[in-house]
Short mmCIF file of C-alpha atoms and ligand atoms in Angstrom, two decimals:
data_model
loop_
_atom_site.label_atom_id
_atom_site.label_comp_id
_atom_site.label_asym_id
_atom_site.label_seq_id
_atom_site.Cartn_x
_atom_site.Cartn_y
_atom_site.Cartn_z
CA MET E 1 112.92 5.77 42.86
CA ASN E 2 109.41 5.74 42.97
CA ARG E 3 107.58 5.26 46.50
CA PRO E 4 104.05 3.86 46.63
CA ARG E 5 101.40 6.62 47.74
CA LEU E 6 99.47 6.70 50.91
CA ILE E 7 96.81 9.18 51.57
CA VAL E 8 95.24 9.63 55.17
CA ILE E 9 91.91 11.46 55.42
CA ASP E 10 91.26 12.51 59.40
CA ASP E 11 90.05 15.84 60.51
CA GLU E 12 92.25 15.44 63.43
CA PRO E 13 95.82 16.56 62.32
CA ASP E 14 97.85 15.01 65.36
CA LEU E 15 96.52 11.66 64.39
CA ALA E 16 96.89 12.08 60.61
CA GLY E 17 100.54 12.90 61.01
CA PHE E 18 101.17 10.33 63.15
CA VAL E 19 99.71 7.81 60.21
CA CYS E 20 101.58 9.58 57.76
CA ASP E 21 105.13 9.55 60.37
CA VAL E 22 104.37 5.62 60.58
CA ALA E 23 103.89 5.21 56.72
CA GLU E 24 106.61 7.37 55.77
CA ARG E 25 108.96 5.01 57.58
CA ALA E 26 107.18 1.88 56.24
CA GLY E 27 108.66 3.62 52.91
CA PHE E 28 105.38 5.09 51.53
CA HIS E 29 104.98 8.70 49.86
CA THR E 30 102.63 10.36 52.26
CA GLU E 31 100.09 12.97 51.87
CA GLN E 32 97.45 14.17 54.34
CA PHE E 33 93.72 15.79 53.98
CA ASN E 34 92.25 17.15 57.54
CA SER E 35 88.64 17.64 55.59
CA ALA E 36 87.01 15.20 53.34
CA ARG E 37 85.93 18.23 51.14
CA ILE E 38 89.30 19.07 50.07
CA PHE E 39 90.11 15.62 49.56
CA LYS E 40 87.46 14.96 46.90
CA GLU E 41 88.32 18.27 45.16
CA LYS E 42 91.53 17.61 45.12
CA TYR E 43 91.69 13.78 44.49
CA ASN E 44 93.40 12.71 41.31
CA GLY E 45 93.01 9.40 41.13
CA ARG E 46 96.68 8.81 42.24
CA ALA E 47 97.21 6.83 45.82
CA ASP E 48 98.17 3.11 46.24
CA VAL E 49 96.77 2.94 50.03
CA ILE E 50 94.20 5.61 51.40
CA ILE E 51 93.49 5.59 54.85
CA LEU E 52 90.40 7.31 55.91
CA ASP E 53 88.54 7.93 58.79
CA ILE E 54 84.88 7.32 58.87
CA MET E 55 83.57 9.90 61.35
CA MET E 56 84.27 13.25 60.28
CA PRO E 57 82.44 16.27 59.89
CA GLU E 58 80.88 17.94 56.78
CA VAL E 59 81.41 14.78 54.66
CA ASP E 60 81.78 12.11 56.33
CA GLY E 61 83.52 8.42 55.64
CA ILE E 62 80.65 7.21 54.33
CA GLU E 63 80.37 9.73 51.67
CA VAL E 64 84.05 8.99 50.51
CA ILE E 65 83.58 5.44 50.33
CA ARG E 66 80.67 6.36 47.75
CA PHE E 67 82.59 8.63 45.71
CA LEU E 68 86.20 6.55 45.67
CA ALA E 69 83.39 3.62 44.31
CA GLU E 70 82.25 5.93 41.72
CA ASP E 71 85.48 6.60 40.41
CA ASN E 72 86.42 2.88 40.69
CA CYS E 73 89.38 3.31 42.80
CA GLU E 74 91.74 0.61 43.23
CA ALA E 75 93.65 1.94 45.90
CA GLN E 76 93.96 -0.41 48.91
CA LEU E 77 91.45 1.01 51.94
CA ILE E 78 92.24 0.98 55.42
CA LEU E 79 89.44 2.07 57.77
CA ILE E 80 89.32 3.58 61.00
CA SER E 81 86.91 4.79 63.57
CA GLY E 82 86.82 5.94 67.25
CA PHE E 83 83.11 4.51 67.09
CA ASP E 84 82.61 0.47 68.25
CA SER E 85 83.51 -2.60 65.91
CA GLY E 86 79.91 -2.16 64.77
CA VAL E 87 80.13 0.88 62.81
CA LEU E 88 83.51 0.12 61.41
CA HIS E 89 82.28 -3.29 59.96
CA SER E 90 79.37 -1.87 58.57
CA ALA E 91 81.36 0.67 56.76
CA GLN E 92 83.68 -2.31 55.55
CA LYS E 93 80.78 -4.32 54.32
CA LEU E 94 79.79 -0.98 52.46
CA ALA E 95 83.27 -0.26 50.92
CA THR E 96 83.87 -4.29 49.65
CA GLU E 97 80.00 -4.43 48.30
CA GLN E 98 81.11 -1.29 46.55
CA LYS E 99 83.56 -3.09 45.36
CA LEU E 100 86.44 -1.18 46.79
CA ASN E 101 89.75 -3.02 47.78
CA TYR E 102 89.00 -2.95 51.66
CA ALA E 103 92.26 -4.09 52.99
CA GLY E 104 91.88 -3.90 56.93
CA SER E 105 90.45 -1.35 59.59
CA LEU E 106 92.19 0.35 62.77
CA SER E 107 89.91 1.34 66.07
CA LYS E 108 91.36 4.30 67.66
CA PRO E 109 93.17 4.33 70.02
CA PHE E 110 95.74 2.50 67.78
CA ARG E 111 99.17 1.71 68.45
CA TYR E 112 102.51 2.01 65.90
CA ASP E 113 102.92 -1.87 65.83
CA ASP E 114 98.96 -1.79 64.92
CA LEU E 115 99.36 0.67 61.76
CA ASN E 116 102.79 -0.80 61.49
CA GLN E 117 101.69 -4.52 60.83
CA LEU E 118 98.79 -3.18 58.51
CA LEU E 119 101.05 -1.64 56.25
CA ASN E 120 103.56 -3.97 55.87
CA GLY E 121 100.85 -6.97 54.78
CA LEU E 122 99.41 -4.85 52.12
CA SER E 123 99.99 -5.50 48.82
CA ILE E 124 100.59 -2.35 46.87
CA LYS E 125 99.71 -4.28 43.64
CA PRO E 126 97.44 -3.53 41.17
CA THR E 127 97.09 0.52 41.03
CA ASN E 128 100.67 1.44 40.69
CA LEU E 129 101.17 -1.03 37.72
CA THR E 130 102.08 1.70 35.80
CA GLN E 131 104.47 2.49 38.71
CA GLN E 132 105.87 -1.18 38.72
CA ASN E 133 106.49 -1.08 34.61
CA ALA E 134 108.95 1.99 35.41
CA ILE E 135 110.61 -0.18 37.86
CA GLU E 136 113.42 -2.35 36.07
CA PRO E 137 113.35 -6.21 36.82
CA PRO E 138 115.77 -6.61 39.81
CA PRO E 139 119.06 -8.59 38.68
CA ALA E 140 119.54 -11.90 38.92
CA ASP E 141 122.29 -11.59 42.50
CA GLU E 142 119.69 -9.42 44.22
CA LEU E 143 116.55 -11.81 43.60
CA HIS E 144 119.47 -14.65 44.62
CA ARG E 145 120.07 -12.82 47.71
CA ALA E 146 115.98 -12.07 48.24
CA ILE E 147 115.46 -15.78 48.16
CA ASN E 148 117.75 -16.84 50.70
CA GLN E 149 117.21 -13.79 53.17
CA ASP E 150 113.31 -14.81 53.20
CA GLU E 151 112.03 -11.71 51.59
CA LEU E 152 109.63 -13.83 49.06
CA VAL E 153 106.11 -13.72 50.28
CA VAL E 154 103.31 -15.73 49.20
CA TYR E 155 100.00 -14.03 48.97
CA TYR E 156 96.44 -16.53 48.42
CA GLN E 157 93.85 -15.81 46.34
CA PRO E 158 90.26 -17.83 47.34
CA LYS E 159 88.67 -19.70 44.38
CA VAL E 160 84.91 -20.29 44.93
CA SER E 161 82.39 -23.22 44.30
CA LEU E 162 79.89 -22.18 41.90
CA ASN E 163 77.81 -25.39 42.19
CA GLY E 164 77.00 -24.39 45.78
CA HIS E 165 78.86 -27.09 47.96
CA PHE E 166 81.25 -24.90 50.21
CA ILE E 167 85.06 -25.01 49.67
CA ALA E 168 87.97 -23.40 50.67
CA ALA E 169 90.64 -23.30 48.18
CA VAL E 170 93.39 -21.14 47.10
CA GLU E 171 96.24 -20.04 44.90
CA ALA E 172 99.72 -19.55 45.85
CA LEU E 173 101.09 -16.42 44.10
CA VAL E 174 104.26 -15.13 45.02
CA ARG E 175 105.36 -11.65 45.87
CA TRP E 176 108.61 -9.70 46.69
CA GLN E 177 109.36 -7.97 49.75
CA HIS E 178 111.78 -5.88 48.04
CA PRO E 179 113.52 -3.22 50.74
CA THR E 180 113.15 0.02 48.72
CA HIS E 181 110.66 -0.81 46.25
CA GLY E 182 107.97 -2.42 48.21
CA LEU E 183 105.89 -5.29 47.44
CA LEU E 184 106.98 -6.77 43.56
CA SER E 185 104.74 -8.03 41.40
CA PRO E 186 106.02 -11.99 40.25
CA ASP E 187 105.47 -10.50 36.30
CA LEU E 188 108.59 -8.34 37.37
CA PHE E 189 111.35 -10.82 38.61
CA ILE E 190 109.63 -14.49 37.62
CA PRO E 191 110.94 -13.98 34.07
CA THR E 192 114.43 -13.47 35.97
CA ALA E 193 114.26 -16.70 37.74
CA GLU E 194 113.58 -18.73 34.98
CA GLN E 195 116.32 -17.23 33.13
CA HIS E 196 119.09 -17.46 35.64
CA GLY E 197 118.04 -20.95 36.77
CA LEU E 198 116.71 -19.67 40.48
CA ILE E 199 113.18 -20.41 39.50
CA ASP E 200 113.67 -24.26 41.26
CA GLU E 201 114.61 -22.60 44.27
CA LEU E 202 112.00 -19.78 44.10
CA THR E 203 109.31 -22.33 43.64
CA TRP E 204 110.39 -24.87 46.49
CA VAL E 205 110.31 -21.28 48.99
CA VAL E 206 106.68 -20.93 47.58
CA LEU E 207 105.84 -24.58 48.40
CA LYS E 208 107.32 -24.67 51.68
CA GLN E 209 105.46 -21.32 52.76
CA ALA E 210 102.20 -22.30 51.10
CA VAL E 211 102.57 -25.90 53.06
CA ALA E 212 103.13 -24.33 56.45
CA GLN E 213 100.30 -21.84 55.79
CA CYS E 214 97.94 -24.86 55.10
CA CYS E 215 98.80 -26.59 58.25
CA LEU E 216 98.27 -22.87 59.93
CA TRP E 217 94.46 -22.86 58.34
CA ARG E 218 94.17 -26.65 59.45
CA ASP E 219 95.10 -25.61 63.24
CA GLN E 220 93.00 -23.01 63.03
CA GLY E 221 89.80 -25.88 61.76
CA LEU E 222 89.52 -24.63 58.21
CA THR E 223 91.09 -27.49 55.45
CA VAL E 224 92.38 -25.30 52.62
CA GLN E 225 93.26 -26.69 49.08
CA ILE E 226 96.13 -25.00 47.66
CA ALA E 227 97.43 -24.59 43.84
CA VAL E 228 100.83 -23.50 43.06
CA ASN E 229 102.39 -22.67 39.90
CA MET E 230 104.99 -24.53 38.13
CA SER E 231 107.29 -23.24 35.82
CA ALA E 232 108.90 -25.84 32.97
CA SER E 233 112.25 -26.48 34.60
CA THR E 234 110.39 -28.03 37.75
CA LEU E 235 108.96 -30.22 35.69
CA LYS E 236 112.32 -31.53 35.04
CA GLU E 237 113.80 -32.37 38.09
CA LEU E 238 113.00 -36.57 38.30
CA ASP E 239 112.56 -36.16 41.70
CA LEU E 240 110.17 -34.30 42.17
CA PRO E 241 107.51 -36.33 43.31
CA GLU E 242 109.58 -38.00 45.76
CA LYS E 243 110.21 -34.70 47.33
CA MET E 244 106.95 -33.60 47.17
CA GLY E 245 105.70 -36.64 49.06
CA ASP E 246 107.96 -35.95 51.39
CA LEU E 247 106.72 -32.24 51.84
CA VAL E 248 103.19 -33.24 52.40
CA GLU E 249 104.09 -36.27 54.96
CA LYS E 250 106.15 -33.50 56.83
CA TYR E 251 103.58 -31.38 57.27
CA GLY E 252 100.78 -34.38 57.84
CA LEU E 253 98.88 -33.10 54.89
CA LYS E 254 97.40 -35.25 52.08
CA PRO E 255 98.51 -34.86 48.26
CA SER E 256 95.21 -34.24 47.36
CA GLN E 257 95.02 -31.05 48.96
CA ILE E 258 97.49 -29.53 46.60
CA THR E 259 97.24 -28.63 42.90
CA LEU E 260 100.07 -27.76 40.59
CA GLU E 261 99.19 -25.52 37.83
CA VAL E 262 101.26 -26.17 34.59
CA THR E 263 101.22 -23.80 31.47
CA GLU E 264 101.10 -25.91 28.25
CA THR E 265 104.13 -23.61 27.34
CA ALA E 266 105.64 -25.26 30.13
CA LEU E 267 105.07 -28.53 29.15
CA MET E 268 106.23 -28.02 25.17
CA GLN E 269 109.71 -28.48 26.30
CA GLU E 270 111.12 -32.07 26.69
CA LEU E 271 107.16 -33.58 27.25
CA THR E 272 108.42 -37.02 27.81
CA LYS E 273 110.72 -36.12 30.54
CA SER E 274 107.80 -33.92 32.41
CA LEU E 275 104.88 -36.52 31.27
CA ASP E 276 106.80 -38.92 33.35
CA ILE E 277 106.97 -36.86 36.41
CA LEU E 278 103.65 -35.99 35.88
CA THR E 279 102.19 -39.27 36.06
CA ARG E 280 104.12 -39.99 39.02
CA LEU E 281 102.60 -36.94 40.44
CA ARG E 282 99.30 -37.48 40.21
CA MET E 283 99.90 -41.42 40.83
CA ARG E 284 100.95 -40.30 44.46
CA GLY E 285 97.13 -37.89 44.65
CA PHE E 286 98.68 -34.34 43.82
CA HIS E 287 96.10 -32.75 41.49
CA LEU E 288 97.42 -31.41 38.30
CA SER E 289 95.60 -28.45 36.44
CA ILE E 290 96.60 -26.92 33.50
CA ASP E 291 96.64 -23.32 33.44
CA ASP E 292 95.95 -20.42 31.23
CA PHE E 293 93.91 -22.67 29.16
CA GLY E 294 93.52 -22.15 25.52
CA THR E 295 96.57 -19.41 25.02
CA GLY E 296 99.23 -22.12 23.97
CA TYR E 297 99.54 -24.97 21.50
CA SER E 298 97.99 -28.01 20.84
CA SER E 299 95.84 -27.95 23.71
CA LEU E 300 93.70 -30.99 22.93
CA VAL E 301 97.12 -33.26 22.60
CA GLN E 302 98.18 -32.20 25.68
CA LEU E 303 94.80 -32.74 27.60
CA TYR E 304 94.71 -36.20 26.16
CA ARG E 305 98.69 -37.46 26.79
CA VAL E 306 99.17 -35.55 30.56
CA PRO E 307 97.19 -36.59 33.49
CA PHE E 308 95.31 -33.54 34.57
CA SER E 309 92.72 -33.36 37.10
CA VAL E 310 91.49 -29.82 36.33
CA ILE E 311 91.59 -27.51 33.75
CA LYS E 312 92.04 -23.69 34.10
CA ILE E 313 90.37 -21.34 31.77
CA ASP E 314 92.62 -18.28 30.99
CA ARG E 315 91.34 -15.08 32.03
CA SER E 316 91.61 -13.49 28.38
CA PHE E 317 88.39 -15.39 27.32
CA VAL E 318 86.40 -15.14 30.70
CA MET E 319 86.77 -10.96 31.18
CA GLU E 320 85.52 -11.29 27.45
CA MET E 321 82.41 -13.11 27.97
CA GLU E 322 80.41 -10.12 28.64
CA ASN E 323 81.12 -8.72 25.57
CA ASP E 324 81.90 -10.88 23.48
CA PRO E 325 79.59 -14.01 22.38
CA GLU E 326 82.36 -16.17 20.77
CA ALA E 327 84.39 -15.96 24.00
CA THR E 328 81.47 -17.37 25.74
CA THR E 329 81.10 -20.11 23.28
CA ILE E 330 85.07 -21.34 23.42
CA VAL E 331 84.47 -20.97 27.62
CA GLU E 332 81.39 -23.18 27.14
CA THR E 333 83.06 -25.55 24.73
CA ILE E 334 85.93 -25.83 27.20
CA ILE E 335 83.50 -26.66 29.81
CA LEU E 336 81.67 -29.56 28.18
CA LEU E 337 84.97 -30.72 26.97
CA GLY E 338 87.06 -31.14 30.71
CA HIS E 339 83.42 -32.52 32.07
CA LYS E 340 83.34 -35.32 29.51
CA LEU E 341 87.01 -36.13 30.33
CA ASN E 342 86.18 -36.05 34.35
CA MET E 343 88.10 -32.48 34.83
CA LYS E 344 87.12 -29.76 37.34
CA ILE E 345 86.88 -26.46 35.43
CA VAL E 346 88.22 -23.53 36.90
CA ALA E 347 87.69 -19.76 35.84
CA GLU E 348 90.42 -17.02 36.37
CA GLY E 349 89.98 -13.23 36.17
CA VAL E 350 86.49 -13.38 37.26
CA GLU E 351 85.47 -9.50 37.93
CA THR E 352 81.72 -8.91 37.60
CA ASP E 353 78.60 -10.61 38.72
CA LEU E 354 77.16 -11.05 34.83
CA CYS E 355 80.33 -13.22 34.57
CA CYS E 356 79.72 -15.02 37.47
CA ASP E 357 76.20 -16.09 36.70
CA LYS E 358 77.27 -17.21 33.22
CA LEU E 359 79.93 -19.15 34.41
CA ALA E 360 77.54 -20.91 36.55
CA ARG E 361 74.84 -21.77 34.60
CA LEU E 362 77.40 -22.90 32.28
CA ALA E 363 78.04 -25.77 35.13
CA CYS E 364 81.60 -24.36 35.67
CA ASP E 365 82.90 -25.94 38.82
CA GLN E 366 85.01 -22.92 40.61
CA ALA E 367 85.94 -19.50 39.94
CA GLN E 368 88.51 -16.74 41.15
CA GLY E 369 88.67 -13.28 40.34
CA TYR E 370 88.70 -9.57 41.89
CA LEU E 371 85.07 -10.21 41.84
CA PHE E 372 85.55 -12.38 45.20
CA ALA E 373 89.00 -10.95 46.54
CA ARG E 374 92.22 -10.24 45.61
CA PRO E 375 95.41 -12.11 46.26
CA MET E 376 96.16 -11.49 50.26
CA PRO E 377 98.54 -12.69 53.08
CA GLY E 378 97.80 -16.16 54.74
CA ASP E 379 96.67 -14.70 57.94
CA GLN E 380 93.64 -13.16 56.54
CA ILE E 381 92.38 -16.31 54.69
CA PHE E 382 90.97 -17.76 57.89
CA SER E 383 88.29 -14.97 58.54
CA TRP E 384 87.93 -14.29 54.47
CA PHE E 385 86.20 -18.14 54.36
CA SER E 386 84.50 -17.75 58.06
CA GLN E 387 82.75 -14.91 56.49
CA ARG E 388 81.76 -16.37 53.25
CA LEU E 389 80.28 -19.68 54.99
CA LEU E 390 78.50 -17.43 57.48
CA HIS E 391 77.07 -15.59 54.09
CA GLU E 392 76.26 -18.77 52.47
CA LYS E 393 74.29 -20.27 55.21
P1 C2E S 1 98.47 -17.11 36.91
O1 C2E S 1 99.07 -18.17 37.31
O2 C2E S 1 97.82 -16.64 35.97
O3 C2E S 1 97.54 -16.10 38.07
C1 C2E S 1 96.70 -15.25 38.29
C2 C2E S 1 97.22 -13.91 38.02
O4 C2E S 1 95.84 -12.96 37.77
C3 C2E S 1 97.39 -13.24 39.52
O5 C2E S 1 98.15 -12.15 38.83
C4 C2E S 1 96.29 -12.64 39.91
O6 C2E S 1 96.19 -11.56 40.81
C5 C2E S 1 95.75 -11.98 38.70
N1 C2E S 1 94.00 -12.34 39.14
C6 C2E S 1 93.55 -12.79 39.69
N2 C2E S 1 92.11 -12.06 39.56
C7 C2E S 1 91.89 -11.70 38.83
C8 C2E S 1 90.56 -10.80 38.04
O7 C2E S 1 89.51 -10.78 38.19
N3 C2E S 1 91.22 -9.93 37.07
C9 C2E S 1 92.62 -9.58 36.78
N4 C2E S 1 92.88 -8.74 35.72
N5 C2E S 1 93.51 -10.41 36.85
C10 C2E S 1 92.98 -11.36 38.07
P2 C2E S 1 99.74 -12.43 39.86
O8 C2E S 1 99.48 -12.56 41.15
O9 C2E S 1 100.45 -10.98 39.64
O10 C2E S 1 100.74 -13.42 38.83
C11 C2E S 1 101.17 -13.12 37.80
C12 C2E S 1 101.69 -14.55 37.58
O11 C2E S 1 103.08 -14.90 37.44
C13 C2E S 1 101.30 -15.81 37.86
O12 C2E S 1 99.63 -15.78 36.85
C14 C2E S 1 101.56 -16.85 37.33
O13 C2E S 1 102.24 -17.08 36.37
C15 C2E S 1 103.12 -16.07 38.08
N6 C2E S 1 103.18 -16.45 39.44
C16 C2E S 1 102.89 -16.06 40.42
N7 C2E S 1 103.41 -16.74 41.38
C17 C2E S 1 104.17 -18.14 41.02
C18 C2E S 1 104.93 -19.12 41.81
O14 C2E S 1 105.50 -19.04 42.59
N8 C2E S 1 105.67 -19.63 40.98
C19 C2E S 1 105.63 -19.43 39.42
N9 C2E S 1 106.65 -20.39 38.31
N10 C2E S 1 104.99 -18.51 38.69
C20 C2E S 1 104.09 -17.74 39.40
CA1 CA S 2 98.03 -20.05 37.90
CA1 CA S 3 96.27 -17.02 33.81
#
């Protein structure tokens, strides 16, 4: 069994040892360095999580942050400091500006629970994707148990506005907090759920968590638009519009806060039935988004027949824009087409400033991608958008 790898860099051996103990209990394979210099010499790029004390003799944590940034390190970074929160905050800013995957911070002294909570909230993706490739998809009965035992957790990835008007919007992305393998990517278990008739149940778990989370954000004073992915089979449940209507009503939300993301491939099967359901959802005020646009078949026909309000351009085109003029032309054409049809356009997979600038120039409405944020647990979303709002003012 491959456990996720966690490295602790702290000049205090007692504290580093304590962190390793907690992390081992949480299921990590740990390694500690009491000198940043030795860490830099020995580091081989293989880490899923790095816990770094920013105040150390010789080489300090800020230098380590620079070193990791130059290495394009994708590990999730947790910062610790005995200093005031201002120092920690500046180090955090530095890390995010250099595109490191900042995952949280701890002020010394901290307790077992503080650390444990932070570790449990980590998304171990994507550094260990190779490691996840090594994991066999868990069998359907295990997934069934997981769905019923609340092992599925929903992460949220922010979408940002490119036209200067602040919006708080997120896409809900499911993960499986597996008792032995750690946090599993949806690509590893969604196909199993689809093949074994578990996907409707899974979708409802995600929808309920997402809607409940939306209420928590609302109570904090943040209205969030939320998008949820729908598989083909769920679009064949004739009572889906009523069930969705009841769900949002129960939580006091508006249907227009919810977007259902549907792929073209999902529409290929039994189009008439899906069309009936999608039209009724749209009539109730839910938004419908065509997901991964450009990768499926007969895209234009689907756009014409289904009452979509949003087009989501697939990341394969978005990510190629920098190097490939044809990809840019495709993106530009999709945006023009969508706008002519009165639809909003979202680009996914935005990883660089250059790409973001290009999209803004092409009048794309919203963008989503690692440039802004990776998917994160729901309780981090409020502060993420609050900081962004301050930044934009
Ligand atoms: P998707 O709907 O295309 O979701 C976007 C995926 O792109 C997410 O992967 C997200 O983490 C990733 N991503 C976001 N920004 C970037 C970026 O800048 N660069 C790159 N390279 N990737 C980026 P994730 O979370 O692993 O989800 C994978 C797929 O699993 C989703 O693709 C979706 O098709 C499916 N999925 C996730 N949650 C659910 C769910 O609740 N129900 C269903 N039916 N499918 C789901
Ligand atoms: Ca999606
Ligand atoms: Ca996609």
